[in-house]
Coordinates of C-alpha atoms in Angstrom, one line a residue:
M97 CA 27.7 64.3 46.8
K98 CA 29.7 60.9 47.5
I99 CA 27.9 58.2 47.1
L100 CA 29.7 55.6 48.9
P101 CA 28.7 57.4 52.3
V102 CA 25.4 58.0 51.5
I103 CA 25.2 54.4 51.0
T104 CA 26.4 53.1 53.5
A105 CA 24.9 55.2 55.7
F106 CA 21.4 54.2 54.0
I107 CA 22.6 50.4 54.7
G108 CA 23.0 51.6 58.5
L109 CA 20.2 53.1 59.7
V110 CA 18.7 49.7 58.0
L111 CA 20.2 47.8 59.9
L112 CA 18.7 49.4 63.0
A113 CA 15.3 49.2 62.3
G114 CA 16.1 45.1 61.9
C115 CA 13.7 42.8 59.4
K116 CA 10.1 43.2 60.7
S117 CA 7.3 40.6 59.4
T118 CA 3.2 41.5 60.7
T119 CA 0.7 38.8 60.7
V120 CA -3.6 38.3 61.6
I121 CA -5.1 35.6 62.3
D122 CA -9.1 34.9 61.4
E123 CA -11.3 32.5 63.6
Y124 CA -14.1 30.7 62.7
R125 CA -15.5 28.0 64.3
E126 CA -18.2 26.3 63.4
I127 CA -18.8 23.6 66.3
A128 CA -17.5 23.4 70.2
T129 CA -14.5 21.0 70.0
S130 CA -12.9 19.5 73.6
T131 CA -9.9 19.1 74.5
L132 CA -7.6 16.6 73.8
T133 CA -7.0 13.3 76.1
S134 CA -3.5 12.3 76.6
D135 CA -4.3 9.1 74.4
E136 CA -5.3 11.3 71.5
S137 CA -3.7 12.6 68.9
I138 CA -4.0 15.3 65.5
V139 CA -2.3 14.5 62.1
V140 CA -1.8 17.8 60.3
L141 CA -1.8 17.5 56.2
G142 CA -1.1 19.8 53.4
R143 CA -3.5 20.5 50.7
R144 CA -2.5 18.3 47.5
H145 CA -5.2 19.3 44.6
S146 CA -2.6 18.6 42.0
S147 CA 0.6 18.2 41.0
G148 CA 1.1 21.7 40.0
Y149 CA 0.0 23.5 43.0
E150 CA 0.7 22.3 47.3
T151 CA 1.3 23.5 50.3
E152 CA 4.4 23.8 51.0
D153 CA 5.6 20.2 52.9
D154 CA 8.0 21.8 54.3
F155 CA 5.2 24.7 56.6
I156 CA 3.6 21.4 57.7
S157 CA 6.1 19.8 58.9
C158 CA 6.5 23.1 61.4
V159 CA 3.4 23.5 62.4
G160 CA 3.6 19.8 64.0
K161 CA 6.2 20.0 65.3
S162 CA 5.7 23.3 66.7
L163 CA 2.4 22.2 67.9
G164 CA 4.4 18.5 69.7
Q165 CA 6.4 21.4 71.7
G166 CA 5.4 24.2 74.7
Q167 CA 3.2 23.4 77.4
A168 CA 0.7 22.9 75.6
D169 CA 1.6 20.3 73.4
I170 CA -0.1 17.9 70.6
S171 CA 0.3 14.2 70.3
V172 CA 1.2 14.7 66.0
I173 CA 1.2 11.8 63.7
P174 CA 4.1 12.8 60.5
E175 CA 2.6 13.7 57.8
K176 CA 4.9 11.5 55.7
D177 CA 3.7 8.3 58.3
F178 CA 0.6 8.8 57.9
V179 CA -0.1 9.3 53.6
D180 CA 2.3 5.9 54.1
S181 CA -0.3 4.2 56.5
M182 CA -3.7 5.3 54.3
Y183 CA -2.7 4.5 50.2
P184 CA -3.2 5.1 48.3
Y185 CA -6.6 7.3 50.4
F186 CA -5.1 10.4 50.9
E187 CA -3.1 10.5 48.3
T188 CA -2.8 13.1 45.8
S189 CA -5.7 12.6 43.8
T190 CA -8.1 10.4 46.4
A191 CA -7.4 12.5 49.0
P192 CA -10.8 13.9 50.8
M193 CA -11.9 17.6 50.2
D194 CA -14.4 18.1 52.1
V195 CA -16.4 16.7 55.5
K196 CA -18.4 15.0 53.3
N197 CA -15.8 12.8 51.7
L198 CA -13.9 11.8 54.9
G199 CA -17.0 10.7 56.0
K200 CA -17.0 8.4 52.8
L201 CA -14.0 7.2 53.9
A202 CA -14.7 6.1 57.7
Q203 CA -16.3 3.9 57.1
I204 CA -14.3 1.9 55.4
P205 CA -12.8 -0.7 57.8
A206 CA -9.3 -1.1 57.2
I207 CA -9.3 2.6 56.8
A208 CA -11.4 3.3 60.0
A209 CA -9.2 0.7 62.0
K210 CA -5.8 2.8 61.5
I211 CA -7.7 5.6 62.4
D212 CA -8.2 4.3 65.8
D213 CA -5.2 2.7 65.7
F214 CA -4.1 5.7 65.2
K215 CA -6.3 7.5 68.3
L216 CA -7.3 10.1 65.8
R217 CA -9.2 13.1 66.8
Y218 CA -8.8 15.7 65.3
F219 CA -7.7 16.3 61.1
V220 CA -6.2 19.6 60.8
W221 CA -6.1 20.2 56.8
I222 CA -3.9 23.7 55.7
D223 CA -4.0 25.0 52.5
G224 CA -2.0 27.7 51.5
A225 CA 2.1 29.0 50.3
T226 CA 4.4 31.6 50.7
E227 CA 5.3 34.2 47.6
R228 CA 7.5 36.7 46.5
T229 CA 4.9 39.3 45.8
D230 CA 7.7 43.0 44.7
S231 CA 11.3 43.3 44.6
S232 CA 13.5 46.0 44.2
G233 CA 17.8 47.0 43.5
S234 CA 20.5 44.3 42.8
V235 CA 23.8 43.1 44.1
S236 CA 27.3 42.4 41.9
C237 CA 29.6 41.2 43.3
A238 CA 33.6 41.1 41.5
V239 CA 36.7 39.4 41.7
G240 CA 39.7 41.5 41.3
P241 CA 43.6 42.2 41.6
G242 CA 43.7 43.8 44.9
G243 CA 41.3 41.2 45.7
G244 CA 37.4 40.8 45.6
G245 CA 33.9 42.2 47.7
C246 CA 30.3 43.0 46.8
F247 CA 27.8 46.5 46.3
G248 CA 24.3 48.1 46.6
F249 CA 21.2 47.2 47.9
A250 CA 18.6 44.9 47.1
Y251 CA 14.8 44.3 49.0
W252 CA 11.9 41.8 48.3
K253 CA 8.8 41.2 49.9
D254 CA 6.5 38.0 50.8
E255 CA 3.5 37.5 51.7
A256 CA 2.5 34.2 53.9
N257 CA -1.1 32.8 53.2
Y258 CA -2.7 29.4 55.0
E259 CA -6.1 27.9 55.5
A260 CA -6.0 25.6 58.2
S261 CA -10.1 23.9 58.3
I262 CA -10.3 22.0 61.7
W263 CA -11.8 17.7 61.4
D264 CA -13.4 17.1 63.8
F265 CA -13.5 12.5 63.4
K266 CA -15.3 11.6 65.5
E267 CA -17.9 13.9 65.1
L268 CA -17.3 14.2 61.8
A269 CA -18.2 17.6 61.2
L270 CA -16.3 20.7 60.5
S271 CA -14.8 22.1 63.6
G272 CA -13.5 25.8 62.0
K273 CA -10.5 27.4 60.2
I274 CA -8.2 29.2 61.2
N275 CA -6.8 31.6 58.7
A276 CA -2.7 33.2 59.1
E277 CA -1.8 35.7 57.2
T278 CA 2.0 37.0 57.5
K279 CA 4.5 39.9 55.1
G280 CA 7.1 41.0 55.9
T281 CA 10.3 42.9 54.1
S282 CA 13.6 41.7 53.9
F283 CA 16.9 43.5 53.0
M284 CA 20.5 42.4 51.4
P285 CA 22.5 45.2 51.9
A286 CA 26.2 44.8 50.2
I287 CA 29.9 46.5 51.3
I288 CA 32.7 44.4 50.5
I289 CA 30.0 41.6 52.2
P290 CA 26.4 41.1 51.7
V291 CA 24.7 40.9 55.4
P292 CA 20.8 39.0 54.8
L293 CA 18.5 40.4 57.1
L294 CA 15.5 37.6 56.9
A295 CA 11.8 38.5 57.7
R296 CA 10.8 35.0 57.9
V297 CA 7.7 35.4 56.8
Q298 CA 6.9 31.5 55.8
E299 CA 8.8 30.5 59.7
N300 CA 6.1 32.7 61.2
A301 CA 3.3 32.5 60.2
C302 CA 3.9 29.1 60.4
K303 CA 4.6 29.7 64.6
S304 CA 1.2 31.9 64.9
L305 CA -0.8 29.3 63.3
A306 CA 0.4 26.6 65.0
N307 CA 0.1 28.9 68.8
Q308 CA -3.9 29.5 67.4
I309 CA -4.4 26.2 67.1
K310 CA -3.2 24.8 70.2
T311 CA -5.9 27.7 71.9
F312 CA -8.4 26.3 69.2
F313 CA -8.5 23.2 71.2
S314 CA -8.2 25.0 74.8
Q315 CA -10.9 27.1 75.4
Q316 CA -14.6 26.7 74.2
P317 CA -17.0 29.5 72.7
G318 CA -18.8 32.6 74.6

């Protein structure tokens, strides 16, 4: 049996199957939320427990941008603008980790005034990360007198798990939580040229979480 035709056939099957990711959304609602008015806004913040643990900046940015797009667009304050304006109260070592501590900040006149200037109604705190859970195979490349190329096959599995806690600033209460878990497998077949087939796990988790947050603000519990 010749190896190259077998590998080629296998890669062809992978290309036909494509890369897919699956997302599971769980929602818990603590209190009813009111539909956001045109003069109310939210801010999406990543959890920054310590220098060794941070929710990815690009994920927080992705969720914020996704919330501000589409028919049900929401006014979102950029995370950096908000954190910088509130310095040092939302830095890594000082950011409130629960509604109780948020209430303490609300009692500081300067902070209350800035939040009022932002017309801020809800805080969306996102905790989580995307991690590589498995990988196998390899792709090797070489250059010789007759040219160069790559050969091989590799795959890897990624898992994204994020939880969004939604705090109502006016009520100083936890409105609810949304959890998004996305899993997917990416492939890298290579015959002369590597062809990455990406599952885009983090991107899909972002869009799914943002869509559910929009639904959270537009629907009331039955």
